[in-house]
mmCIF file of C-alpha atoms and ligand atoms in Angstrom:
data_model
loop_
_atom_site.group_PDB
_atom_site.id
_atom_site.type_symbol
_atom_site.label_atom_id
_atom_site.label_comp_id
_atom_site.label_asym_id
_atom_site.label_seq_id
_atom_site.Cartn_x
_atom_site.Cartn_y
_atom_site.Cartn_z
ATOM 1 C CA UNK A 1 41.522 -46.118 27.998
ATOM 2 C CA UNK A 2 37.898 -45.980 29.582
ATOM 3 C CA UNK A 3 37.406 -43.182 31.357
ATOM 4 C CA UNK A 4 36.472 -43.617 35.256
ATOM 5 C CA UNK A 5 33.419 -41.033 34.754
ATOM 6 C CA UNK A 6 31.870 -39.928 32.072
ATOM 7 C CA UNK A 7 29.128 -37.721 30.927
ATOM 8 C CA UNK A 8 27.316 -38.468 27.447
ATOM 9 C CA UNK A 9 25.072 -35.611 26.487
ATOM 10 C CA UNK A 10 23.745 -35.138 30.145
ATOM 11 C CA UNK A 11 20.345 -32.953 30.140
ATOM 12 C CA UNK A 12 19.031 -31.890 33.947
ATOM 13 C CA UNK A 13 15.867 -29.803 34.190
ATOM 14 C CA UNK A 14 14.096 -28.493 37.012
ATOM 15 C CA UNK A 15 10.534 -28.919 36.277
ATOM 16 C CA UNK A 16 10.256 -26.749 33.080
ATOM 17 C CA UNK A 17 13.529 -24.971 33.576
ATOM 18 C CA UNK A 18 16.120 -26.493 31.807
ATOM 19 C CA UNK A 19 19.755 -26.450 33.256
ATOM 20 C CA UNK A 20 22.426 -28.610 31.084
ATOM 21 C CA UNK A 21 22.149 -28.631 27.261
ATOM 22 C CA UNK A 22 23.877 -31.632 26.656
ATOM 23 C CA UNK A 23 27.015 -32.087 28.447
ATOM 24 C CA UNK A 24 29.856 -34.406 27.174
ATOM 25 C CA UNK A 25 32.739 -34.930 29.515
ATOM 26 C CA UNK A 26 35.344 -37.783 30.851
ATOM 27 C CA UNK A 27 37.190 -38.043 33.592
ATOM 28 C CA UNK A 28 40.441 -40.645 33.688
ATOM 29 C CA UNK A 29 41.615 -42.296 37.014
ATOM 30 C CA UNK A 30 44.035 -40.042 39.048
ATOM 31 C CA UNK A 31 43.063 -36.932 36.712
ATOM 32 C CA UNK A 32 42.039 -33.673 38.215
ATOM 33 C CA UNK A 33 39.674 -31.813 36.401
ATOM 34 C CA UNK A 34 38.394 -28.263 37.111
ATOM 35 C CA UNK A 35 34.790 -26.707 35.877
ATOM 36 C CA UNK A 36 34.582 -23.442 35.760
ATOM 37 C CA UNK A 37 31.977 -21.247 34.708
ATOM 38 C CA UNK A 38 29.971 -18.087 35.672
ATOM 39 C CA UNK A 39 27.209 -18.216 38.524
ATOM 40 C CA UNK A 40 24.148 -20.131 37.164
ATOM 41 C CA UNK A 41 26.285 -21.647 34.571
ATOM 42 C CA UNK A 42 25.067 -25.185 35.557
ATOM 43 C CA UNK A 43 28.418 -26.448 37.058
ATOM 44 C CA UNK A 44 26.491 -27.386 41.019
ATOM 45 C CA UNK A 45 23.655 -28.823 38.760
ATOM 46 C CA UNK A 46 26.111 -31.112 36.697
ATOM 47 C CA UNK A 47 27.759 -32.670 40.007
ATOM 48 C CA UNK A 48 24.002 -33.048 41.333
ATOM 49 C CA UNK A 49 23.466 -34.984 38.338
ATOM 50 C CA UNK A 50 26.045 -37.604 38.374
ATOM 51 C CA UNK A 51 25.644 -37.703 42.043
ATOM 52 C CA UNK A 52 22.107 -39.138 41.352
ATOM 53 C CA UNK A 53 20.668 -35.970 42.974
ATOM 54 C CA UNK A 54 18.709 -34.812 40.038
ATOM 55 C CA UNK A 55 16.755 -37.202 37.972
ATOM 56 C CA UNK A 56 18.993 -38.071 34.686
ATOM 57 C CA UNK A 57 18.912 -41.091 31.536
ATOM 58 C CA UNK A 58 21.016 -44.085 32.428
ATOM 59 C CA UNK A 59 23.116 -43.578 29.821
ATOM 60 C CA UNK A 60 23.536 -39.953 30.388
ATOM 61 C CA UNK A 61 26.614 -40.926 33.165
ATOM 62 C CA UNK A 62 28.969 -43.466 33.221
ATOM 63 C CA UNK A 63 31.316 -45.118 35.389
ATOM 64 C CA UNK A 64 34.059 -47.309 34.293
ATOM 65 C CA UNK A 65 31.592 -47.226 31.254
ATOM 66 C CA UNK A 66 28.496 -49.060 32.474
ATOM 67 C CA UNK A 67 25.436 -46.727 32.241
ATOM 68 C CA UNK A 68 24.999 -45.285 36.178
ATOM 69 C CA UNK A 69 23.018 -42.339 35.571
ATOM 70 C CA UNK A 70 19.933 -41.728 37.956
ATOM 71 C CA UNK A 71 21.142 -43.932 40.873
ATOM 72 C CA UNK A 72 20.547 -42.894 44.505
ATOM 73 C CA UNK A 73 23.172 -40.966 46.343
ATOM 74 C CA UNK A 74 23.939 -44.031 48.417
ATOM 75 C CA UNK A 75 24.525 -46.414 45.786
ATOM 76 C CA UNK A 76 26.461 -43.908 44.212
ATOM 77 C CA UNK A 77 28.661 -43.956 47.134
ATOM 78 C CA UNK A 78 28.920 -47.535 47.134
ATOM 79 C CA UNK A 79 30.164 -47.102 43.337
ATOM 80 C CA UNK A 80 32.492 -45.170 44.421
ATOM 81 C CA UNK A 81 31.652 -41.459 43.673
ATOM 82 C CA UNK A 82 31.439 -38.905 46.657
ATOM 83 C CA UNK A 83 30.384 -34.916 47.025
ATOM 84 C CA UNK A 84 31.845 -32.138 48.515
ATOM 85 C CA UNK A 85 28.305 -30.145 48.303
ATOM 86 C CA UNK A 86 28.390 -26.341 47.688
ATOM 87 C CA UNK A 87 27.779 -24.249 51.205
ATOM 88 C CA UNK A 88 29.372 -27.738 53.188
ATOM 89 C CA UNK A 89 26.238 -29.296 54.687
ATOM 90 C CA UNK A 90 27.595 -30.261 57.708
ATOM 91 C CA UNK A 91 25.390 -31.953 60.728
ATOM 92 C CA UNK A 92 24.962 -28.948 62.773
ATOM 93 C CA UNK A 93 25.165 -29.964 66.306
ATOM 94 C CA UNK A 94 27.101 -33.027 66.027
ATOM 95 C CA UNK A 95 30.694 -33.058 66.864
ATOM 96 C CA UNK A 96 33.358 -33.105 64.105
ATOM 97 C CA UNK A 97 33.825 -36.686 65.171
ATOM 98 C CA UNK A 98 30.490 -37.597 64.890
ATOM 99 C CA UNK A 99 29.953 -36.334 61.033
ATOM 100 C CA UNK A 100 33.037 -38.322 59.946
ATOM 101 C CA UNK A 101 31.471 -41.163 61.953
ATOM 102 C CA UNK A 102 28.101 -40.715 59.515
ATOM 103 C CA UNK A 103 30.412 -41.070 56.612
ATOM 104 C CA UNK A 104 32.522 -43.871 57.687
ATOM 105 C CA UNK A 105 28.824 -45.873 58.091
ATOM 106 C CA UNK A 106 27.507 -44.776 55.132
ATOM 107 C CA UNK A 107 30.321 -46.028 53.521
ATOM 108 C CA UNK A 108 30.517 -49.189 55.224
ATOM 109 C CA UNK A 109 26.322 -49.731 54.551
ATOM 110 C CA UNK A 110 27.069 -49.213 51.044
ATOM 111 C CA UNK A 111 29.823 -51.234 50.210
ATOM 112 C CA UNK A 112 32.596 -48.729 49.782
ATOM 113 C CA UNK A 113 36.041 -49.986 50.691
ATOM 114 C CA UNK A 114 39.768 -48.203 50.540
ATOM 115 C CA UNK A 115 42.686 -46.851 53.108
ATOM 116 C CA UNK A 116 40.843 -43.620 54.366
ATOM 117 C CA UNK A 117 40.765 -43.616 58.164
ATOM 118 C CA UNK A 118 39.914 -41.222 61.127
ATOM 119 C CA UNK A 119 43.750 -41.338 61.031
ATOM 120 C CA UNK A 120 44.979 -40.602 58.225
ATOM 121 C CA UNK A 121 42.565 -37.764 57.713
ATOM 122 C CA UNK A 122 44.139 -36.146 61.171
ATOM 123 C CA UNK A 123 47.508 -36.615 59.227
ATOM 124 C CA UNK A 124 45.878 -34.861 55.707
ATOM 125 C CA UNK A 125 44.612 -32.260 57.986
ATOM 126 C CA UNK A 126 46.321 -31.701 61.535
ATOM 127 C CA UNK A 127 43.946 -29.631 63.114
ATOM 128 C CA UNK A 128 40.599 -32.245 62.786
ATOM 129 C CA UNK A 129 42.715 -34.139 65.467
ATOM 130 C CA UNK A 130 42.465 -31.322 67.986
ATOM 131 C CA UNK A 131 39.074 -30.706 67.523
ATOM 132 C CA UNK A 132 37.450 -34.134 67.284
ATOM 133 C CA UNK A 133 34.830 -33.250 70.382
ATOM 134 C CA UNK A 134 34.107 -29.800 69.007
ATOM 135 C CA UNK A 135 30.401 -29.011 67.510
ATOM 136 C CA UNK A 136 31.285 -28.256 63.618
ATOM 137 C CA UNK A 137 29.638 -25.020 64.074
ATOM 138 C CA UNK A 138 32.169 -23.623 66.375
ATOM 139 C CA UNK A 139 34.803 -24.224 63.586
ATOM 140 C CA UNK A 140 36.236 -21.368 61.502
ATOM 141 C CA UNK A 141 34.998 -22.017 57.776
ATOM 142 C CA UNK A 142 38.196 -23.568 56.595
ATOM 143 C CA UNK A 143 38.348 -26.020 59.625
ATOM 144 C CA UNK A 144 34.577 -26.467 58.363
ATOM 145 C CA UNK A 145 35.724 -27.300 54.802
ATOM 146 C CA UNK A 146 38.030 -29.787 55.597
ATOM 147 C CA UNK A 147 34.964 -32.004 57.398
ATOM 148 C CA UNK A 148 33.297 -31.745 54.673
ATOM 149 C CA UNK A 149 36.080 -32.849 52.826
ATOM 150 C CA UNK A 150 37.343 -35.368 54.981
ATOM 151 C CA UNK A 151 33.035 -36.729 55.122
ATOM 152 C CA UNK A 152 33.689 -37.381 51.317
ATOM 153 C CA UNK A 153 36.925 -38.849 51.817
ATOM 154 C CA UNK A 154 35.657 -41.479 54.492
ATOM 155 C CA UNK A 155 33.201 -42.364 51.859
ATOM 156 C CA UNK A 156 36.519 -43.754 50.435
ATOM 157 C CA UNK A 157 35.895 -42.536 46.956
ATOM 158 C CA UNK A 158 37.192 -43.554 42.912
ATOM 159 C CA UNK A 159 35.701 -40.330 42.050
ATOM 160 C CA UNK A 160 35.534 -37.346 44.115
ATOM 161 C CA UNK A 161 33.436 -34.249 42.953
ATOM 162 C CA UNK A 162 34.256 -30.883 44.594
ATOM 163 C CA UNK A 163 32.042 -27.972 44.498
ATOM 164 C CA UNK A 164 33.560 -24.537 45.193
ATOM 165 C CA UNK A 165 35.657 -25.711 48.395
ATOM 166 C CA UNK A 166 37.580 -22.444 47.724
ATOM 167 C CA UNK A 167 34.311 -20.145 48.722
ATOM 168 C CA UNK A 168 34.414 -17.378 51.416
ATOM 169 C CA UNK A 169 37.560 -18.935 52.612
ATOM 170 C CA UNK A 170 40.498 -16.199 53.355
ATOM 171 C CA UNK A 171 43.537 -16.866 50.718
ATOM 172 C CA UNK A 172 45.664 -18.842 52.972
ATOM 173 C CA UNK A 173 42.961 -20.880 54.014
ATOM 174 C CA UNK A 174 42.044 -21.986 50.207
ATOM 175 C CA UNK A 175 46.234 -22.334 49.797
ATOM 176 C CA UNK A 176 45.890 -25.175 53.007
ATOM 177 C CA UNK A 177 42.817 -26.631 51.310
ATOM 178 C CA UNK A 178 43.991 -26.960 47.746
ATOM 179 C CA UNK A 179 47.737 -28.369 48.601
ATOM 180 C CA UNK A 180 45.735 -31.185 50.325
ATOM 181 C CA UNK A 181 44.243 -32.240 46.527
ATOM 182 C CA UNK A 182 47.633 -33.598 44.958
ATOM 183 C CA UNK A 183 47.747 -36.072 47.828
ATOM 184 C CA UNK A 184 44.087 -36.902 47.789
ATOM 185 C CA UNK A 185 44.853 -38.040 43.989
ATOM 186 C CA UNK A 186 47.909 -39.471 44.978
ATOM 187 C CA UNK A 187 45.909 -42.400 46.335
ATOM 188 C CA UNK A 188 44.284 -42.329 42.410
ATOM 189 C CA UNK A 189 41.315 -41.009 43.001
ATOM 190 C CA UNK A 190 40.435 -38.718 40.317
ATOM 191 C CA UNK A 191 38.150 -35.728 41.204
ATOM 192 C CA UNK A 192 36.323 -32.807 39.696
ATOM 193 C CA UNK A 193 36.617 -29.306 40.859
ATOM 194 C CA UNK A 194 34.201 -26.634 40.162
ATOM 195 C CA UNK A 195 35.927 -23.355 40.914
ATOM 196 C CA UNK A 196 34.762 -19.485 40.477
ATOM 197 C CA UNK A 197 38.479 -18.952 40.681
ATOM 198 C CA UNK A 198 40.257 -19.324 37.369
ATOM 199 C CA UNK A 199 43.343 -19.079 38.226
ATOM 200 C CA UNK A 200 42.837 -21.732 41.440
ATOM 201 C CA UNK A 201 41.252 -24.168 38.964
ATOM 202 C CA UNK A 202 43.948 -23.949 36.869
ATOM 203 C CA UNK A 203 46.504 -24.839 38.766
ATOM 204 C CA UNK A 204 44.670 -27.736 40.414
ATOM 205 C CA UNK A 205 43.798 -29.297 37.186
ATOM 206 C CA UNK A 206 45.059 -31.130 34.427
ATOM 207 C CA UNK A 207 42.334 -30.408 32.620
ATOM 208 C CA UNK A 208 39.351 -28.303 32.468
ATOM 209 C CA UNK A 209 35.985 -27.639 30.771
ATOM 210 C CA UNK A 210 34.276 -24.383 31.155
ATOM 211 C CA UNK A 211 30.881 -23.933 31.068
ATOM 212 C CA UNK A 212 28.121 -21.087 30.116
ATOM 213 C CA UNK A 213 24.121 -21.371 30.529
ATOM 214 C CA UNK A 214 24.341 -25.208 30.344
ATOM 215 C CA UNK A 215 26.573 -25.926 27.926
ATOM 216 C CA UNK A 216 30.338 -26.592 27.967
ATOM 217 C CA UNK A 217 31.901 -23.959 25.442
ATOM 218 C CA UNK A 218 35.668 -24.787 26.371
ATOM 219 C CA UNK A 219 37.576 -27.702 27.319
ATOM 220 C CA UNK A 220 41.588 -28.848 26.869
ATOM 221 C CA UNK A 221 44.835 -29.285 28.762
ATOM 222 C CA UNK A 222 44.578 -26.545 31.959
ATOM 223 C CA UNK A 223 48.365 -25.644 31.646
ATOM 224 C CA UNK A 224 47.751 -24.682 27.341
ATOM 225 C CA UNK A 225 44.338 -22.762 28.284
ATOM 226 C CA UNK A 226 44.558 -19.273 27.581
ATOM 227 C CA UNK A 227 43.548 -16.307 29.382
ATOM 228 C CA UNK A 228 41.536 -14.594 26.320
ATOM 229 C CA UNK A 229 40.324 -18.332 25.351
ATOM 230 C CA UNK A 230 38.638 -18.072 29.297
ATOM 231 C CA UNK A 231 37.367 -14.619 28.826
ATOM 232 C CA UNK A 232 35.464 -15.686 25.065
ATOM 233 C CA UNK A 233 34.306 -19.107 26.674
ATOM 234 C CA UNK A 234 33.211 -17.865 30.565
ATOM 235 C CA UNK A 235 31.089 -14.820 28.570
ATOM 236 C CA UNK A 236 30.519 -16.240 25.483
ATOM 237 C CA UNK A 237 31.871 -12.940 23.906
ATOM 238 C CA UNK A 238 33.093 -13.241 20.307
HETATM 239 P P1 LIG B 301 26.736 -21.052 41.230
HETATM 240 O O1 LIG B 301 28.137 -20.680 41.085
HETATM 241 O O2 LIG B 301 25.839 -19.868 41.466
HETATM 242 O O3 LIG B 301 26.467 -22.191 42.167
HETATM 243 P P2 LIG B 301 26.322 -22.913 39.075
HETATM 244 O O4 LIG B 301 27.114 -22.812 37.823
HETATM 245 O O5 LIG B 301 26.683 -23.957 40.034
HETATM 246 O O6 LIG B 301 26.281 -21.502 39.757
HETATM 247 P P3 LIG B 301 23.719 -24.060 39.170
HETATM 248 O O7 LIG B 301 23.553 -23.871 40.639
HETATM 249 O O8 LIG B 301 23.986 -25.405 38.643
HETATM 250 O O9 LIG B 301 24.811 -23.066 38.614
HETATM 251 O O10 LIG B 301 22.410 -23.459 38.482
HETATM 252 C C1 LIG B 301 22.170 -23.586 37.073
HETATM 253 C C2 LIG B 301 20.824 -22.962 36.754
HETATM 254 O O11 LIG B 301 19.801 -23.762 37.359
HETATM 255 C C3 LIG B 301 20.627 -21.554 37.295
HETATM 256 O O12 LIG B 301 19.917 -20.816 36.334
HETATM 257 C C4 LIG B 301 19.818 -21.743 38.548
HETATM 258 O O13 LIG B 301 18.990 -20.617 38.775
HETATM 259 C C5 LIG B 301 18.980 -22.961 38.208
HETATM 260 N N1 LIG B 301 18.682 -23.756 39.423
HETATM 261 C C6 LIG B 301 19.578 -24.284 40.279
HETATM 262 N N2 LIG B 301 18.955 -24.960 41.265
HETATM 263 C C7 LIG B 301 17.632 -24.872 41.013
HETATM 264 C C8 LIG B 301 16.450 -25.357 41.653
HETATM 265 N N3 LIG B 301 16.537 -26.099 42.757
HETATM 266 N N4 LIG B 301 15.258 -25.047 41.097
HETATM 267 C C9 LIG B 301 15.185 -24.300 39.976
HETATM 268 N N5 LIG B 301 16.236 -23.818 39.303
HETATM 269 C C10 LIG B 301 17.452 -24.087 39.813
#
C-alpha cells in the first residue's frame, strides 16, 4: 500500500546548521503516528519541512507517492496537508470566528475540499460555539489550542501534522484535546503528532519514530515500544 506521506532521506539545514540527517518515514491513511524526541531533536523542523516551510529536494517528501517536497504552504494545503504550529500562532486580535474564517478561505483559494464545517467543529469542541465573538487572546490556552486545531481542520486536511498540542496545557485540558484525535482520524485523516510526552504519544499512536539530533534512532508499533527501548533511543545511551 502507498503510503499517504512519506519522507525519503529528508535533509533541512538552516544556513550552515544542519538539522535532519536523513529522515525516512511513512505515514498510511487513517494512521496516527507520534514523534517524539528530546528538545532540539529536529521533530518542529521535520513538520516545517514537509509543510514546505523550510527549503527541501522534491523527492525528499511524498504524498500519495508523487515527489511534493519544497512546495509552498498554500499549495500544500491544497494537497491536502495542514499544521498545527508549535506555540499556536493564532491572529491576535481577531475573533475566534474570524481565524476559522482565514482557514475556511484559505482552504477554499487552494482547492481543498471535505466535511469540516464551522459546525461540526462546535460539535468536536463545544465550547468554540460559545465563544465565536471572543478575541482568541482572551481564551484560556486549551480553548486557544483547539482554534488552532480547528484552523487546521477547516483546511480540511488528508494529512494533519501536530506539533506539541499537549504544551503548557493543565492535564485535563491535554485529556479534552487528545480524546478529540480518534475522531479527527475517524474521518481518515491520518496525522502526525510530535509529543515531549511519552507516555501521551503513546497512547495516541499506532506508531511512532523517535528522534535524536536529526536522526530517527527508533521506530515500530507504539503499543510493542518499550520503556528502556525509549530511554536508549530519546538519549542515545547504550
Ligand atoms: P523543541 O521540542 O525544542 O521544539 P524540536 O525537536 O522540535 O525541539 P527543532 O525546533 O526542530 O527541534 O530544532 C532542531 C535544531 O534546529 C535545534 O538544534 C535548533 O536549535 C535548530 N533550529 C531550529 N530552528 C532554527 C532556526 N530558525 N535557525 C537556526 N537553527 C534552528
Amino acid at each position: 500500500m502507498t503510503a499517504v506521506l512519506s519522507t525519503h532521506g529528508l535533509v533541512a539545514r538552516y544556513g550552515d546548521f544542519q538539522a535532519l540527517y536523513g529522515v525516512d518515514t511513512e505515514l498510511h491513511a487513517g494512521e496516527s503516528v507520534a514523534l517524539i524526541g528530546a528538545n532540539g531533536a529536529g521533530k518542529s523542523t521535520f513538520l516545517r519541512a514537509i509543510m514546505g516551510l523550510l527549503p527541501v529536494g522534491r523527492d525528499m517528501v511524498r504524498l500519495d507517492g508523487a515527489p511534493v517536497g519544497g512546495t509552498r504552504p498554500n499549495e500544500m494545503v491544497g494537497k491536502g496537508v495542514a499544521i498545527v504550529p508549535e506555540g499556536r500562532r493564532l491572529f491576535t486580535g481577531m475573533s475566534v470566528e474570524d481565524n476559522l474564517r482565514v482557514a475556511i478561505d484559505r482552504a477554499g483559494r487552494a482547492g481543498a475540499r471535505g466535511g469540516w464545517t464551522l459546525a461540526r467543529l462546535h460539535r468536536l469542541f463545544p465550547i468554540l460555539a460559545e465563544k465565536t465573538k471572543v478575541p482568541v487572546q482572551s481564551l484560556s490556552g486549551g480553548q486557544q489550542q483547539m482554534v488552532a486545531i480547528g484552523r487546521a481542520l477547516l483546511c480540511q486536511p488528508r494529512v494533519l501534522l501536530c506539533d506539541e498540542i499537549s504544551l503548557g496545557l493543565a492535564p485535563k485540558v491535554i485529556r479534552e484535546i487528545y480524546a478529540a484525535l480518534p475522531e479527527i482520524r475517524a474521518e481518515g485523516t491520518a496525522m502526525i503528532v510530535v509529543e515531549q510526552d511519552v507516555g501521551l504519544a503513546q497512547s495516541a499512536s499506532d506508531r511512532l519514530y523517535c528522534m535524536l539530533e536529526g536522526r530517527v534512532t527508533l521506530t515500530g508499533r507504539s503499543a510493542e515500544i518499550t520503556r528502556e527501548a525509549i530511554g536508549e533511543a530519546y538519549f542515545g545511551v547504550r
